[in-house]
Amino acid sequence: MNGQPARSITPEDIRRRINAPRKAIERGDVVTGQALLAGDDMQDFRDNGYGVIPSSGIPYERGAGAPGVSLKRTSAAVLVPILPKHDELTVLLTKRTKDLDKHPGQVAFPGGRMEQSDADVVEAALREAEEEVGISPDRVDVLGCLDPYLTITGFEVVPVVGLVPPPHAFHPEPTEVAGIFEVPLNFLMNPANHQKVRRKVKGLDRAYYAMPYESHYIWGATAGMIINLYEVLQ
């Protein structure tokens, strides 16, 4: 990462680069965390009023993706909604409700596990986005898919990047989504906003990417997927 802000990105840039031949990058909480802990450019987590930020209490060496660990992988998908807004693109994110079993209160893309009725990960991502925030599948121009991201708990998540043209009228599902917000794509693609964070969780060392935006703490798997998009667009 060169520390320079990204130039203005167009939807066609995203479509072209995300579908260009590339070597798949091995991604996941274990791989990313161990790689970051081995680096020397980490910063310690500071709670700037973000509230409780829960994290898995599974040690890296026992999580999905750790060498020698055999753990059932659950297929899942998320939609990375790209919104054209005047002269810029923004990315829609959700804040999960605090009483969910998985990742309560965290910032996330709309999505979830695949169902038997889903033909593929694209259909799963579009279905979940409609259920969670009211984006109709027929209004999404799918630009392509990023690399799968394996969480320490065994969810193998495929991020589906889609352009959602205006007008925008979102309807968050109140039992799953506490709120929605947008972040300029150029902010997320600027490496100056990419933090490498070290944090102690239940006595375990954790490391992850983060990109705080205003009052929102974007981190963990969601930030890892955004880093993947950044690398693809470079």
XYZ file of C-alpha atoms in Angstrom:
234
model
C 0.000 0.000 0.000
C 1.575 3.189 -1.192
C -0.127 5.667 1.134
C -1.545 7.677 -1.772
C -5.270 8.448 -2.044
C -7.105 6.568 -4.754
C -8.212 8.451 -7.850
C -11.899 8.660 -8.675
C -13.205 5.188 -9.427
C -16.011 4.434 -11.886
C -18.368 1.436 -11.915
C -16.735 0.280 -15.153
C -13.327 0.401 -13.447
C -14.709 -1.922 -10.774
C -16.354 -4.278 -13.276
C -13.228 -4.524 -15.437
C -10.753 -5.064 -12.624
C -12.865 -7.388 -10.494
C -13.377 -9.700 -13.493
C -9.779 -9.588 -14.719
C -7.792 -12.818 -14.228
C -6.049 -12.810 -10.857
C -4.632 -15.209 -8.342
C -7.130 -15.749 -5.552
C -5.883 -14.322 -2.277
C -6.173 -16.546 0.794
C -8.201 -14.475 3.234
C -9.683 -14.984 6.657
C -9.549 -14.013 10.311
C -6.720 -16.458 11.078
C -4.588 -15.734 8.006
C -5.047 -11.972 8.234
C -4.638 -11.810 11.995
C -1.467 -13.908 12.130
C 0.064 -11.950 9.247
C -0.689 -8.636 10.930
C 0.635 -9.765 14.324
C 3.898 -10.662 12.619
C 4.254 -7.091 11.353
C 5.776 -4.134 13.131
C 3.426 -1.369 12.005
C 0.497 -2.162 14.305
C -1.418 0.228 16.508
C -3.276 -0.558 19.713
C -7.062 -0.378 19.737
C -8.555 2.779 21.198
C -12.225 2.954 22.088
C -13.315 6.353 20.856
C -16.910 5.870 21.916
C -17.684 2.967 19.573
C -19.260 0.977 22.385
C -18.938 -2.766 22.903
C -17.077 -4.428 20.033
C -17.535 -8.172 20.539
C -15.116 -10.644 18.988
C -14.792 -14.403 18.882
C -13.052 -16.004 21.848
C -11.666 -18.782 19.640
C -7.839 -18.873 19.604
C -6.303 -18.428 16.174
C -4.752 -21.893 16.280
C -8.188 -23.510 16.747
C -10.157 -21.419 14.280
C -11.252 -22.269 10.754
C -8.320 -21.790 8.411
C -5.653 -22.604 10.996
C -3.092 -25.222 9.876
C -4.270 -28.733 10.668
C -7.742 -27.644 11.827
C -10.702 -29.380 10.199
C -13.847 -27.372 10.809
C -17.083 -27.424 8.861
C -17.287 -24.448 6.526
C -20.643 -22.738 6.054
C -21.175 -21.017 2.703
C -22.340 -17.427 2.993
C -22.511 -14.302 0.866
C -22.772 -10.554 1.349
C -23.677 -7.743 -1.012
C -21.254 -4.833 -1.285
C -23.726 -2.179 -2.482
C -22.120 0.617 -4.534
C -24.350 3.696 -4.800
C -23.894 6.467 -7.406
C -24.351 9.785 -5.582
C -23.956 12.946 -7.666
C -20.246 13.041 -8.559
C -19.075 10.164 -6.325
C -19.709 6.546 -5.397
C -20.617 5.500 -1.867
C -20.784 2.104 -0.150
C -23.789 1.076 1.944
C -23.085 -0.603 5.293
C -25.312 -1.788 8.115
C -25.043 -1.753 11.889
C -26.258 -5.075 13.252
C -28.613 -5.156 16.217
C -27.110 -5.909 19.621
C -29.201 -9.016 20.340
C -28.123 -11.118 17.347
C -26.302 -14.383 18.084
C -23.553 -13.753 15.516
C -21.521 -10.522 15.486
C -24.019 -8.374 17.436
C -23.640 -4.614 17.119
C -20.969 -4.809 14.448
C -20.730 -2.990 11.139
C -21.384 -5.363 8.254
C -22.495 -5.695 4.671
C -26.029 -7.065 4.214
C -25.790 -10.825 3.861
C -25.869 -14.220 5.518
C -25.570 -17.952 5.012
C -26.648 -19.617 1.777
C -29.986 -21.437 1.750
C -30.808 -24.577 -0.228
C -33.101 -22.487 -2.415
C -30.214 -20.228 -3.514
C -28.830 -21.097 -6.943
C -25.444 -19.552 -6.148
C -23.678 -16.972 -3.973
C -24.973 -14.092 -6.093
C -28.572 -15.135 -5.527
C -27.858 -15.576 -1.810
C -26.336 -12.099 -1.498
C -29.220 -10.463 -3.358
C -31.829 -12.337 -1.313
C -30.198 -11.347 1.975
C -29.847 -7.705 0.882
C -33.540 -7.572 0.035
C -34.464 -9.145 3.383
C -32.175 -6.918 5.469
C -32.344 -3.503 3.787
C -35.027 -3.754 1.103
C -32.828 -3.685 -2.020
C -34.788 -5.358 -4.809
C -32.587 -7.886 -6.663
C -33.739 -6.605 -10.066
C -32.248 -3.199 -9.257
C -28.733 -4.509 -8.662
C -26.182 -4.527 -11.472
C -23.759 -7.230 -10.315
C -20.197 -6.094 -11.092
C -18.435 -9.240 -9.880
C -17.243 -11.195 -6.854
C -14.262 -10.746 -4.550
C -12.209 -13.543 -2.999
C -13.920 -15.711 -0.353
C -13.283 -14.576 3.216
C -13.098 -17.325 5.854
C -14.103 -16.292 9.362
C -12.576 -17.911 12.412
C -16.003 -19.437 13.164
C -16.162 -21.229 9.804
C -18.257 -18.984 7.572
C -16.816 -18.850 4.054
C -18.182 -15.546 2.799
C -18.181 -14.439 -0.837
C -18.578 -10.658 -1.252
C -20.744 -9.822 -4.285
C -20.142 -6.270 -5.520
C -23.222 -4.645 -7.040
C -24.159 -1.207 -8.383
C -27.497 0.074 -7.033
C -28.693 3.041 -9.132
C -30.969 5.769 -7.730
C -33.566 6.379 -6.521
C -32.584 4.831 -3.190
C -35.226 3.913 -0.631
C -33.917 1.469 1.964
C -36.010 -0.349 4.570
C -33.860 -1.902 7.345
C -35.271 -5.069 8.899
C -35.522 -3.995 12.576
C -34.718 -7.370 14.176
C -31.387 -7.612 12.331
C -30.387 -4.095 11.320
C -30.094 -1.284 13.850
C -29.173 1.264 11.208
C -27.590 1.902 7.818
C -25.027 4.434 6.663
C -22.918 5.276 3.621
C -19.181 5.787 3.258
C -17.525 7.390 0.211
C -15.789 4.709 -1.834
C -12.734 6.947 -2.208
C -12.422 7.063 1.597
C -12.413 3.264 1.804
C -9.961 2.952 -1.094
C -7.490 5.419 0.421
C -4.741 3.418 2.198
C -4.195 6.349 4.558
C -7.487 5.281 6.183
C -6.490 1.604 6.581
C -5.449 0.792 10.132
C -3.692 -2.373 11.340
C -4.952 -2.867 14.876
C -3.811 -5.022 17.777
C -6.333 -5.804 20.504
C -6.607 -8.094 23.522
C -9.840 -10.133 23.618
C -10.475 -12.501 26.540
C -6.736 -12.770 27.056
C -6.092 -13.571 23.378
C -4.103 -11.439 20.968
C -6.216 -10.272 18.058
C -5.139 -8.347 14.981
C -7.265 -7.023 12.149
C -7.766 -4.239 9.632
C -9.955 -1.300 10.608
C -11.097 1.905 8.949
C -13.064 4.076 11.399
C -15.439 6.479 9.685
C -17.097 9.241 11.723
C -18.810 7.420 14.633
C -18.641 3.996 12.944
C -15.959 1.361 13.579
C -15.493 -0.717 10.418
C -13.237 -3.658 11.274
C -12.639 -7.397 11.142
C -14.106 -9.420 8.283
C -15.904 -6.401 6.800
C -12.696 -4.367 6.722
C -10.820 -7.397 5.345
C -13.268 -7.602 2.426
C -12.811 -3.876 1.772
C -9.027 -4.372 1.750
C -9.559 -7.153 -0.816
C -11.545 -4.707 -3.000
C -8.760 -2.146 -2.612
C -6.141 -4.673 -3.737
C -8.267 -5.751 -6.715
C -8.768 -2.149 -7.823
C -5.037 -1.439 -7.600
